[in-house]
C-alpha cells in the first residue's frame, strides 16, 4: 500500500481541520457579526436596520453608532434619573430565561441519567431498539408535541380528567400556563439531548472498574458515586450544554405553554423585532444573550484545560 507523500498528507490534515472552522465562520461568526452590526445601527425613525454607519453629509466622514440599544437593556428611568441595572423587562426576561434553563437542565439530568445508564447496561441486542425509542419523538413535529401537552395539562385535559375519574381531586388543577407546564414541556423536549451524550459516555465505561470497587468493599451506591459519576463527567457536561443553551433562547414552548408572566428572552426578542420593528434593540438583546452563554463557557474550558495541563505535568 502506497503511503501518501508529505505535502498531500499535510493538505489532507488542513482540509479536515479547516472544515469545522469553515462551518463556524459561515454559520456562527458571520451571523454574529451581522447581529452586531444591526445592534449599533441608528435607524433614526426609519425602517432600515442596515442603515449606513458612515455619514459624509458634513464633508467629513463620521461614524454613526447607537450604543443606546445596549444601554436600554440594563438601564431604567427612576424619577427622571437614569439608573443602571434597573428593574427592566429585559433583565427580568434574562433572569427568567436563565432560571428556566437551569431547572430544565437539572430535571433532564435527573430523568435522563437513569435512562442512559439503563440503556448502556442493557443487552447489546436490545440497545438499538431502546435508542430508537429515545429518538422516536424527533420523527414528530415539534409544534405537534408541544400542542399535545396543552391537551394533557389543560383544565379539561387528559390529566385532570383522569385524576377526577380516580377521585384524587374534586376540581381541576390549574397546570397550564404556569411554571409547571413550562418545565414539563421543556424537560420533555430536551431530555433526549441529555440522554444521548450520557449514553455515548456510559456505554464505553469499563465495568471492571465497578467490579474492582465491589471487591474492595464499596457498596453499589458508593461505587456509583465514586466511579460511575466521575467517569461520566464529560457526558454530563455535554448533555447539560446541549440542553441549557437552546433552553435559554426558547420561544415556542413559552408562547404555547407559558402564561403572561412567563416571558423569556426569546419572546422579548420576537416582540422587539416583529411587533415594535426595533431590529437594533432585538439584535442587541441577542448579542447579550450569546455573550451570557459563551463567556462563562470560555472561562470554563480555559480553566479545564489549565487543570488538565497541570495534572499532565504532575504525571510526567
JSON list of C-alpha atoms in Angstrom, two decimals, residues 29-229:
[
{"chain": "A", "resi": 29, "resn": "UNK", "atom": "CA", "xyz": [-19.16, 34.17, 13.17]},
{"chain": "A", "resi": 30, "resn": "UNK", "atom": "CA", "xyz": [-20.77, 35.82, 10.13]},
{"chain": "A", "resi": 31, "resn": "UNK", "atom": "CA", "xyz": [-24.34, 35.78, 11.55]},
{"chain": "A", "resi": 32, "resn": "UNK", "atom": "CA", "xyz": [-22.97, 37.08, 14.85]},
{"chain": "A", "resi": 33, "resn": "UNK", "atom": "CA", "xyz": [-21.18, 39.93, 13.08]},
{"chain": "A", "resi": 34, "resn": "UNK", "atom": "CA", "xyz": [-24.37, 40.78, 11.20]},
{"chain": "A", "resi": 35, "resn": "UNK", "atom": "CA", "xyz": [-26.27, 40.89, 14.50]},
{"chain": "A", "resi": 36, "resn": "UNK", "atom": "CA", "xyz": [-23.52, 43.06, 16.00]},
{"chain": "A", "resi": 37, "resn": "UNK", "atom": "CA", "xyz": [-23.71, 45.44, 13.04]},
{"chain": "A", "resi": 38, "resn": "UNK", "atom": "CA", "xyz": [-27.50, 45.76, 13.31]},
{"chain": "A", "resi": 39, "resn": "UNK", "atom": "CA", "xyz": [-27.30, 46.27, 17.09]},
{"chain": "A", "resi": 40, "resn": "UNK", "atom": "CA", "xyz": [-25.35, 49.54, 16.72]},
{"chain": "A", "resi": 41, "resn": "UNK", "atom": "CA", "xyz": [-27.40, 50.86, 13.79]},
{"chain": "A", "resi": 42, "resn": "UNK", "atom": "CA", "xyz": [-29.17, 54.20, 14.23]},
{"chain": "A", "resi": 43, "resn": "UNK", "atom": "CA", "xyz": [-32.45, 53.79, 12.36]},
{"chain": "A", "resi": 44, "resn": "UNK", "atom": "CA", "xyz": [-33.39, 57.40, 13.24]},
{"chain": "A", "resi": 45, "resn": "UNK", "atom": "CA", "xyz": [-37.09, 56.76, 12.83]},
{"chain": "A", "resi": 46, "resn": "UNK", "atom": "CA", "xyz": [-36.56, 54.82, 9.62]},
{"chain": "A", "resi": 47, "resn": "UNK", "atom": "CA", "xyz": [-37.28, 51.20, 8.84]},
{"chain": "A", "resi": 48, "resn": "UNK", "atom": "CA", "xyz": [-33.88, 50.11, 7.52]},
{"chain": "A", "resi": 49, "resn": "UNK", "atom": "CA", "xyz": [-31.91, 48.01, 10.06]},
{"chain": "A", "resi": 50, "resn": "UNK", "atom": "CA", "xyz": [-28.93, 48.17, 7.69]},
{"chain": "A", "resi": 51, "resn": "UNK", "atom": "CA", "xyz": [-28.78, 51.96, 7.62]},
{"chain": "A", "resi": 52, "resn": "UNK", "atom": "CA", "xyz": [-25.27, 53.28, 6.83]},
{"chain": "A", "resi": 53, "resn": "UNK", "atom": "CA", "xyz": [-22.83, 53.52, 9.72]},
{"chain": "A", "resi": 54, "resn": "UNK", "atom": "CA", "xyz": [-20.78, 56.20, 7.93]},
{"chain": "A", "resi": 55, "resn": "UNK", "atom": "CA", "xyz": [-22.03, 59.71, 7.14]},
{"chain": "A", "resi": 56, "resn": "UNK", "atom": "CA", "xyz": [-20.29, 62.24, 4.88]},
{"chain": "A", "resi": 57, "resn": "UNK", "atom": "CA", "xyz": [-23.02, 64.88, 4.77]},
{"chain": "A", "resi": 58, "resn": "UNK", "atom": "CA", "xyz": [-20.86, 67.45, 6.63]},
{"chain": "A", "resi": 59, "resn": "UNK", "atom": "CA", "xyz": [-17.95, 66.99, 4.24]},
{"chain": "A", "resi": 60, "resn": "UNK", "atom": "CA", "xyz": [-16.06, 64.67, 6.55]},
{"chain": "A", "resi": 61, "resn": "UNK", "atom": "CA", "xyz": [-16.64, 61.01, 7.25]},
{"chain": "A", "resi": 62, "resn": "UNK", "atom": "CA", "xyz": [-18.39, 60.44, 10.55]},
{"chain": "A", "resi": 63, "resn": "UNK", "atom": "CA", "xyz": [-19.09, 57.11, 12.23]},
{"chain": "A", "resi": 64, "resn": "UNK", "atom": "CA", "xyz": [-22.69, 56.72, 13.41]},
{"chain": "A", "resi": 65, "resn": "UNK", "atom": "CA", "xyz": [-23.07, 54.12, 16.15]},
{"chain": "A", "resi": 66, "resn": "UNK", "atom": "CA", "xyz": [-26.01, 53.88, 18.52]},
{"chain": "A", "resi": 67, "resn": "UNK", "atom": "CA", "xyz": [-24.86, 52.25, 21.76]},
{"chain": "A", "resi": 68, "resn": "UNK", "atom": "CA", "xyz": [-28.12, 53.11, 23.50]},
{"chain": "A", "resi": 69, "resn": "UNK", "atom": "CA", "xyz": [-29.56, 49.87, 22.15]},
{"chain": "A", "resi": 70, "resn": "UNK", "atom": "CA", "xyz": [-27.36, 48.15, 24.75]},
{"chain": "A", "resi": 71, "resn": "UNK", "atom": "CA", "xyz": [-27.80, 50.77, 27.44]},
{"chain": "A", "resi": 72, "resn": "UNK", "atom": "CA", "xyz": [-31.58, 50.44, 27.39]},
{"chain": "A", "resi": 73, "resn": "UNK", "atom": "CA", "xyz": [-31.26, 46.74, 28.26]},
{"chain": "A", "resi": 74, "resn": "UNK", "atom": "CA", "xyz": [-29.70, 47.46, 31.66]},
{"chain": "A", "resi": 75, "resn": "UNK", "atom": "CA", "xyz": [-31.00, 50.96, 32.35]},
{"chain": "A", "resi": 76, "resn": "UNK", "atom": "CA", "xyz": [-34.36, 52.20, 33.54]},
{"chain": "A", "resi": 77, "resn": "UNK", "atom": "CA", "xyz": [-35.62, 55.67, 34.37]},
{"chain": "A", "resi": 78, "resn": "UNK", "atom": "CA", "xyz": [-36.42, 56.13, 38.05]},
{"chain": "A", "resi": 79, "resn": "UNK", "atom": "CA", "xyz": [-37.87, 59.51, 38.94]},
{"chain": "A", "resi": 80, "resn": "UNK", "atom": "CA", "xyz": [-36.21, 61.12, 35.97]},
{"chain": "A", "resi": 81, "resn": "UNK", "atom": "CA", "xyz": [-32.78, 59.69, 36.80]},
{"chain": "A", "resi": 82, "resn": "UNK", "atom": "CA", "xyz": [-31.16, 57.08, 34.59]},
{"chain": "A", "resi": 83, "resn": "UNK", "atom": "CA", "xyz": [-30.36, 54.17, 36.93]},
{"chain": "A", "resi": 84, "resn": "UNK", "atom": "CA", "xyz": [-28.00, 51.40, 35.89]},
{"chain": "A", "resi": 85, "resn": "UNK", "atom": "CA", "xyz": [-29.08, 47.78, 36.40]},
{"chain": "A", "resi": 86, "resn": "UNK", "atom": "CA", "xyz": [-32.66, 48.84, 36.88]},
{"chain": "A", "resi": 87, "resn": "UNK", "atom": "CA", "xyz": [-35.66, 46.58, 37.01]},
{"chain": "A", "resi": 88, "resn": "UNK", "atom": "CA", "xyz": [-36.26, 46.43, 33.25]},
{"chain": "A", "resi": 89, "resn": "UNK", "atom": "CA", "xyz": [-38.35, 43.90, 31.37]},
{"chain": "A", "resi": 90, "resn": "UNK", "atom": "CA", "xyz": [-35.18, 42.83, 29.57]},
{"chain": "A", "resi": 91, "resn": "UNK", "atom": "CA", "xyz": [-33.30, 42.00, 32.77]},
{"chain": "A", "resi": 92, "resn": "UNK", "atom": "CA", "xyz": [-36.36, 40.17, 34.09]},
{"chain": "A", "resi": 93, "resn": "UNK", "atom": "CA", "xyz": [-36.55, 38.18, 30.85]},
{"chain": "A", "resi": 94, "resn": "UNK", "atom": "CA", "xyz": [-32.84, 37.29, 31.02]},
{"chain": "A", "resi": 95, "resn": "UNK", "atom": "CA", "xyz": [-33.08, 36.15, 34.64]},
{"chain": "A", "resi": 96, "resn": "UNK", "atom": "CA", "xyz": [-36.28, 34.19, 33.96]},
{"chain": "A", "resi": 97, "resn": "UNK", "atom": "CA", "xyz": [-34.70, 32.51, 30.94]},
{"chain": "A", "resi": 98, "resn": "UNK", "atom": "CA", "xyz": [-31.63, 31.52, 32.95]},
{"chain": "A", "resi": 99, "resn": "UNK", "atom": "CA", "xyz": [-33.83, 30.18, 35.74]},
{"chain": "A", "resi": 100, "resn": "UNK", "atom": "CA", "xyz": [-35.97, 28.03, 33.44]},
{"chain": "A", "resi": 101, "resn": "UNK", "atom": "CA", "xyz": [-32.89, 26.82, 31.54]},
{"chain": "A", "resi": 102, "resn": "UNK", "atom": "CA", "xyz": [-31.16, 25.84, 34.79]},
{"chain": "A", "resi": 103, "resn": "UNK", "atom": "CA", "xyz": [-34.12, 23.90, 36.19]},
{"chain": "A", "resi": 104, "resn": "UNK", "atom": "CA", "xyz": [-34.78, 22.29, 32.80]},
{"chain": "A", "resi": 105, "resn": "UNK", "atom": "CA", "xyz": [-31.16, 21.13, 32.66]},
{"chain": "A", "resi": 106, "resn": "UNK", "atom": "CA", "xyz": [-31.36, 19.81, 36.22]},
{"chain": "A", "resi": 107, "resn": "UNK", "atom": "CA", "xyz": [-34.60, 17.90, 35.56]},
{"chain": "A", "resi": 108, "resn": "UNK", "atom": "CA", "xyz": [-33.24, 16.47, 32.31]},
{"chain": "A", "resi": 109, "resn": "UNK", "atom": "CA", "xyz": [-30.15, 15.26, 34.18]},
{"chain": "A", "resi": 110, "resn": "UNK", "atom": "CA", "xyz": [-32.18, 13.67, 36.98]},
{"chain": "A", "resi": 111, "resn": "UNK", "atom": "CA", "xyz": [-34.51, 11.94, 34.50]},
{"chain": "A", "resi": 112, "resn": "UNK", "atom": "CA", "xyz": [-32.03, 11.27, 31.70]},
{"chain": "A", "resi": 113, "resn": "UNK", "atom": "CA", "xyz": [-29.17, 9.77, 33.71]},
{"chain": "A", "resi": 114, "resn": "UNK", "atom": "CA", "xyz": [-31.11, 6.65, 34.81]},
{"chain": "A", "resi": 115, "resn": "UNK", "atom": "CA", "xyz": [-32.40, 6.24, 31.25]},
{"chain": "A", "resi": 116, "resn": "UNK", "atom": "CA", "xyz": [-28.91, 6.46, 29.78]},
{"chain": "A", "resi": 117, "resn": "UNK", "atom": "CA", "xyz": [-27.47, 4.16, 32.45]},
{"chain": "A", "resi": 118, "resn": "UNK", "atom": "CA", "xyz": [-30.19, 1.55, 31.86]},
{"chain": "A", "resi": 119, "resn": "UNK", "atom": "CA", "xyz": [-29.64, 1.61, 28.08]},
{"chain": "A", "resi": 120, "resn": "UNK", "atom": "CA", "xyz": [-25.85, 1.40, 28.46]},
{"chain": "A", "resi": 121, "resn": "UNK", "atom": "CA", "xyz": [-26.13, -1.61, 30.81]},
{"chain": "A", "resi": 122, "resn": "UNK", "atom": "CA", "xyz": [-28.81, -3.42, 28.82]},
{"chain": "A", "resi": 123, "resn": "UNK", "atom": "CA", "xyz": [-28.07, -6.32, 26.49]},
{"chain": "A", "resi": 124, "resn": "UNK", "atom": "CA", "xyz": [-26.38, -5.21, 23.24]},
{"chain": "A", "resi": 125, "resn": "UNK", "atom": "CA", "xyz": [-29.14, -6.87, 21.22]},
{"chain": "A", "resi": 126, "resn": "UNK", "atom": "CA", "xyz": [-31.85, -4.52, 22.54]},
{"chain": "A", "resi": 127, "resn": "UNK", "atom": "CA", "xyz": [-29.83, -1.29, 22.72]},
{"chain": "A", "resi": 128, "resn": "UNK", "atom": "CA", "xyz": [-30.75, -0.17, 19.18]},
{"chain": "A", "resi": 129, "resn": "UNK", "atom": "CA", "xyz": [-34.45, -0.57, 19.98]},
{"chain": "A", "resi": 130, "resn": "UNK", "atom": "CA", "xyz": [-34.10, 1.42, 23.21]},
{"chain": "A", "resi": 131, "resn": "UNK", "atom": "CA", "xyz": [-32.18, 4.17, 21.43]},
{"chain": "A", "resi": 132, "resn": "UNK", "atom": "CA", "xyz": [-34.88, 4.22, 18.77]},
{"chain": "A", "resi": 133, "resn": "UNK", "atom": "CA", "xyz": [-37.49, 4.86, 21.46]},
{"chain": "A", "resi": 134, "resn": "UNK", "atom": "CA", "xyz": [-35.44, 7.79, 22.74]},
{"chain": "A", "resi": 135, "resn": "UNK", "atom": "CA", "xyz": [-35.15, 9.31, 19.25]},
{"chain": "A", "resi": 136, "resn": "UNK", "atom": "CA", "xyz": [-38.71, 8.49, 18.18]},
{"chain": "A", "resi": 137, "resn": "UNK", "atom": "CA", "xyz": [-40.16, 11.88, 19.26]},
{"chain": "A", "resi": 138, "resn": "UNK", "atom": "CA", "xyz": [-37.86, 13.61, 16.76]},
{"chain": "A", "resi": 139, "resn": "UNK", "atom": "CA", "xyz": [-39.91, 12.00, 13.98]},
{"chain": "A", "resi": 140, "resn": "UNK", "atom": "CA", "xyz": [-42.93, 14.05, 15.04]},
{"chain": "A", "resi": 141, "resn": "UNK", "atom": "CA", "xyz": [-43.34, 17.78, 14.51]},
{"chain": "A", "resi": 142, "resn": "UNK", "atom": "CA", "xyz": [-42.01, 19.90, 17.36]},
{"chain": "A", "resi": 143, "resn": "UNK", "atom": "CA", "xyz": [-45.17, 22.01, 17.38]},
{"chain": "A", "resi": 144, "resn": "UNK", "atom": "CA", "xyz": [-47.44, 18.97, 17.49]},
{"chain": "A", "resi": 145, "resn": "UNK", "atom": "CA", "xyz": [-45.59, 17.60, 20.50]},
{"chain": "A", "resi": 146, "resn": "UNK", "atom": "CA", "xyz": [-45.91, 20.90, 22.38]},
{"chain": "A", "resi": 147, "resn": "UNK", "atom": "CA", "xyz": [-49.58, 21.24, 21.42]},
{"chain": "A", "resi": 148, "resn": "UNK", "atom": "CA", "xyz": [-50.15, 17.72, 22.75]},
{"chain": "A", "resi": 149, "resn": "UNK", "atom": "CA", "xyz": [-49.05, 18.89, 26.18]},
{"chain": "A", "resi": 150, "resn": "UNK", "atom": "CA", "xyz": [-51.68, 21.63, 26.02]},
{"chain": "A", "resi": 151, "resn": "UNK", "atom": "CA", "xyz": [-54.31, 18.92, 25.67]},
{"chain": "A", "resi": 152, "resn": "UNK", "atom": "CA", "xyz": [-52.77, 16.94, 28.53]},
{"chain": "A", "resi": 153, "resn": "UNK", "atom": "CA", "xyz": [-52.34, 19.80, 31.02]},
{"chain": "A", "resi": 154, "resn": "UNK", "atom": "CA", "xyz": [-55.48, 21.85, 30.26]},
{"chain": "A", "resi": 155, "resn": "UNK", "atom": "CA", "xyz": [-58.19, 22.27, 32.91]},
{"chain": "A", "resi": 156, "resn": "UNK", "atom": "CA", "xyz": [-60.38, 19.85, 30.96]},
{"chain": "A", "resi": 157, "resn": "UNK", "atom": "CA", "xyz": [-57.41, 17.93, 29.64]},
{"chain": "A", "resi": 158, "resn": "UNK", "atom": "CA", "xyz": [-56.40, 14.30, 29.86]},
{"chain": "A", "resi": 159, "resn": "UNK", "atom": "CA", "xyz": [-54.55, 14.53, 33.20]},
{"chain": "A", "resi": 160, "resn": "UNK", "atom": "CA", "xyz": [-57.25, 16.45, 35.07]},
{"chain": "A", "resi": 161, "resn": "UNK", "atom": "CA", "xyz": [-59.99, 14.19, 33.72]},
{"chain": "A", "resi": 162, "resn": "UNK", "atom": "CA", "xyz": [-58.02, 11.13, 34.81]},
{"chain": "A", "resi": 163, "resn": "UNK", "atom": "CA", "xyz": [-57.48, 12.50, 38.32]},
{"chain": "A", "resi": 164, "resn": "UNK", "atom": "CA", "xyz": [-61.17, 13.42, 38.59]},
{"chain": "A", "resi": 165, "resn": "UNK", "atom": "CA", "xyz": [-62.22, 9.95, 37.43]},
{"chain": "A", "resi": 166, "resn": "UNK", "atom": "CA", "xyz": [-59.96, 8.34, 40.05]},
{"chain": "A", "resi": 167, "resn": "UNK", "atom": "CA", "xyz": [-61.39, 10.59, 42.77]},
{"chain": "A", "resi": 168, "resn": "UNK", "atom": "CA", "xyz": [-57.97, 12.03, 43.65]},
{"chain": "A", "resi": 169, "resn": "UNK", "atom": "CA", "xyz": [-59.14, 15.62, 43.15]},
{"chain": "A", "resi": 170, "resn": "UNK", "atom": "CA", "xyz": [-62.52, 17.35, 43.43]},
{"chain": "A", "resi": 171, "resn": "UNK", "atom": "CA", "xyz": [-61.92, 20.08, 40.85]},
{"chain": "A", "resi": 172, "resn": "UNK", "atom": "CA", "xyz": [-59.46, 20.59, 38.01]},
{"chain": "A", "resi": 173, "resn": "UNK", "atom": "CA", "xyz": [-55.95, 21.74, 38.90]},
{"chain": "A", "resi": 174, "resn": "UNK", "atom": "CA", "xyz": [-54.62, 24.76, 37.02]},
{"chain": "A", "resi": 175, "resn": "UNK", "atom": "CA", "xyz": [-51.49, 23.35, 35.40]},
{"chain": "A", "resi": 176, "resn": "UNK", "atom": "CA", "xyz": [-51.47, 25.04, 32.00]},
{"chain": "A", "resi": 177, "resn": "UNK", "atom": "CA", "xyz": [-49.80, 28.47, 31.61]},
{"chain": "A", "resi": 178, "resn": "UNK", "atom": "CA", "xyz": [-47.81, 28.00, 34.81]},
{"chain": "A", "resi": 179, "resn": "UNK", "atom": "CA", "xyz": [-44.23, 27.23, 35.80]},
{"chain": "A", "resi": 180, "resn": "UNK", "atom": "CA", "xyz": [-45.20, 23.56, 35.91]},
{"chain": "A", "resi": 181, "resn": "UNK", "atom": "CA", "xyz": [-46.34, 23.46, 32.28]},
{"chain": "A", "resi": 182, "resn": "UNK", "atom": "CA", "xyz": [-43.22, 25.34, 31.18]},
{"chain": "A", "resi": 183, "resn": "UNK", "atom": "CA", "xyz": [-40.84, 22.96, 32.93]},
{"chain": "A", "resi": 184, "resn": "UNK", "atom": "CA", "xyz": [-42.77, 19.88, 31.84]},
{"chain": "A", "resi": 185, "resn": "UNK", "atom": "CA", "xyz": [-42.76, 20.97, 28.20]},
{"chain": "A", "resi": 186, "resn": "UNK", "atom": "CA", "xyz": [-39.10, 21.99, 28.13]},
{"chain": "A", "resi": 187, "resn": "UNK", "atom": "CA", "xyz": [-37.95, 18.88, 30.02]},
{"chain": "A", "resi": 188, "resn": "UNK", "atom": "CA", "xyz": [-39.90, 16.63, 27.66]},
{"chain": "A", "resi": 189, "resn": "UNK", "atom": "CA", "xyz": [-38.50, 18.30, 24.55]},
{"chain": "A", "resi": 190, "resn": "UNK", "atom": "CA", "xyz": [-34.85, 18.48, 25.63]},
{"chain": "A", "resi": 191, "resn": "UNK", "atom": "CA", "xyz": [-34.49, 15.26, 27.62]},
{"chain": "A", "resi": 192, "resn": "UNK", "atom": "CA", "xyz": [-33.23, 13.26, 24.60]},
{"chain": "A", "resi": 193, "resn": "UNK", "atom": "CA", "xyz": [-30.40, 15.77, 24.21]},
{"chain": "A", "resi": 194, "resn": "UNK", "atom": "CA", "xyz": [-29.27, 14.78, 27.70]},
{"chain": "A", "resi": 195, "resn": "UNK", "atom": "CA", "xyz": [-29.77, 11.03, 27.30]},
{"chain": "A", "resi": 196, "resn": "UNK", "atom": "CA", "xyz": [-27.80, 10.54, 24.09]},
{"chain": "A", "resi": 197, "resn": "UNK", "atom": "CA", "xyz": [-24.46, 12.11, 25.21]},
{"chain": "A", "resi": 198, "resn": "UNK", "atom": "CA", "xyz": [-24.72, 10.33, 28.56]},
{"chain": "A", "resi": 199, "resn": "UNK", "atom": "CA", "xyz": [-25.35, 7.02, 26.84]},
{"chain": "A", "resi": 200, "resn": "UNK", "atom": "CA", "xyz": [-22.39, 7.54, 24.49]},
{"chain": "A", "resi": 201, "resn": "UNK", "atom": "CA", "xyz": [-20.19, 8.12, 27.54]},
{"chain": "A", "resi": 202, "resn": "UNK", "atom": "CA", "xyz": [-21.55, 5.37, 29.81]},
{"chain": "A", "resi": 203, "resn": "UNK", "atom": "CA", "xyz": [-21.55, 2.65, 27.16]},
{"chain": "A", "resi": 204, "resn": "UNK", "atom": "CA", "xyz": [-17.75, 2.99, 26.82]},
{"chain": "A", "resi": 205, "resn": "UNK", "atom": "CA", "xyz": [-17.08, 2.72, 30.55]},
{"chain": "A", "resi": 206, "resn": "UNK", "atom": "CA", "xyz": [-15.12, -0.32, 31.69]},
{"chain": "A", "resi": 207, "resn": "UNK", "atom": "CA", "xyz": [-17.41, -2.28, 34.03]},
{"chain": "A", "resi": 208, "resn": "UNK", "atom": "CA", "xyz": [-14.36, -3.98, 35.52]},
{"chain": "A", "resi": 209, "resn": "UNK", "atom": "CA", "xyz": [-13.78, -0.78, 37.48]},
{"chain": "A", "resi": 210, "resn": "UNK", "atom": "CA", "xyz": [-17.10, -1.31, 39.27]},
{"chain": "A", "resi": 211, "resn": "UNK", "atom": "CA", "xyz": [-16.17, -4.93, 39.94]},
{"chain": "A", "resi": 212, "resn": "UNK", "atom": "CA", "xyz": [-12.88, -3.77, 41.44]},
{"chain": "A", "resi": 213, "resn": "UNK", "atom": "CA", "xyz": [-14.73, -1.27, 43.64]},
{"chain": "A", "resi": 214, "resn": "UNK", "atom": "CA", "xyz": [-17.05, -4.02, 44.86]},
{"chain": "A", "resi": 215, "resn": "UNK", "atom": "CA", "xyz": [-14.08, -6.29, 45.58]},
{"chain": "A", "resi": 216, "resn": "UNK", "atom": "CA", "xyz": [-12.55, -3.51, 47.69]},
{"chain": "A", "resi": 217, "resn": "UNK", "atom": "CA", "xyz": [-15.69, -3.34, 49.82]},
{"chain": "A", "resi": 218, "resn": "UNK", "atom": "CA", "xyz": [-17.60, -0.47, 48.22]},
{"chain": "A", "resi": 219, "resn": "UNK", "atom": "CA", "xyz": [-21.38, -0.70, 48.22]},
{"chain": "A", "resi": 220, "resn": "UNK", "atom": "CA", "xyz": [-23.19, -0.40, 44.85]},
{"chain": "A", "resi": 221, "resn": "UNK", "atom": "CA", "xyz": [-24.32, 3.14, 45.70]},
{"chain": "A", "resi": 222, "resn": "UNK", "atom": "CA", "xyz": [-20.82, 4.21, 46.79]},
{"chain": "A", "resi": 223, "resn": "UNK", "atom": "CA", "xyz": [-19.26, 2.63, 43.72]},
{"chain": "A", "resi": 224, "resn": "UNK", "atom": "CA", "xyz": [-21.75, 4.53, 41.57]},
{"chain": "A", "resi": 225, "resn": "UNK", "atom": "CA", "xyz": [-20.84, 7.89, 43.13]},
{"chain": "A", "resi": 226, "resn": "UNK", "atom": "CA", "xyz": [-17.10, 7.28, 43.27]},
{"chain": "A", "resi": 227, "resn": "UNK", "atom": "CA", "xyz": [-16.61, 5.50, 39.94]},
{"chain": "A", "resi": 228, "resn": "UNK", "atom": "CA", "xyz": [-19.52, 5.88, 37.51]},
{"chain": "A", "resi": 229, "resn": "UNK", "atom": "CA", "xyz": [-20.39, 9.54, 38.08]}
]
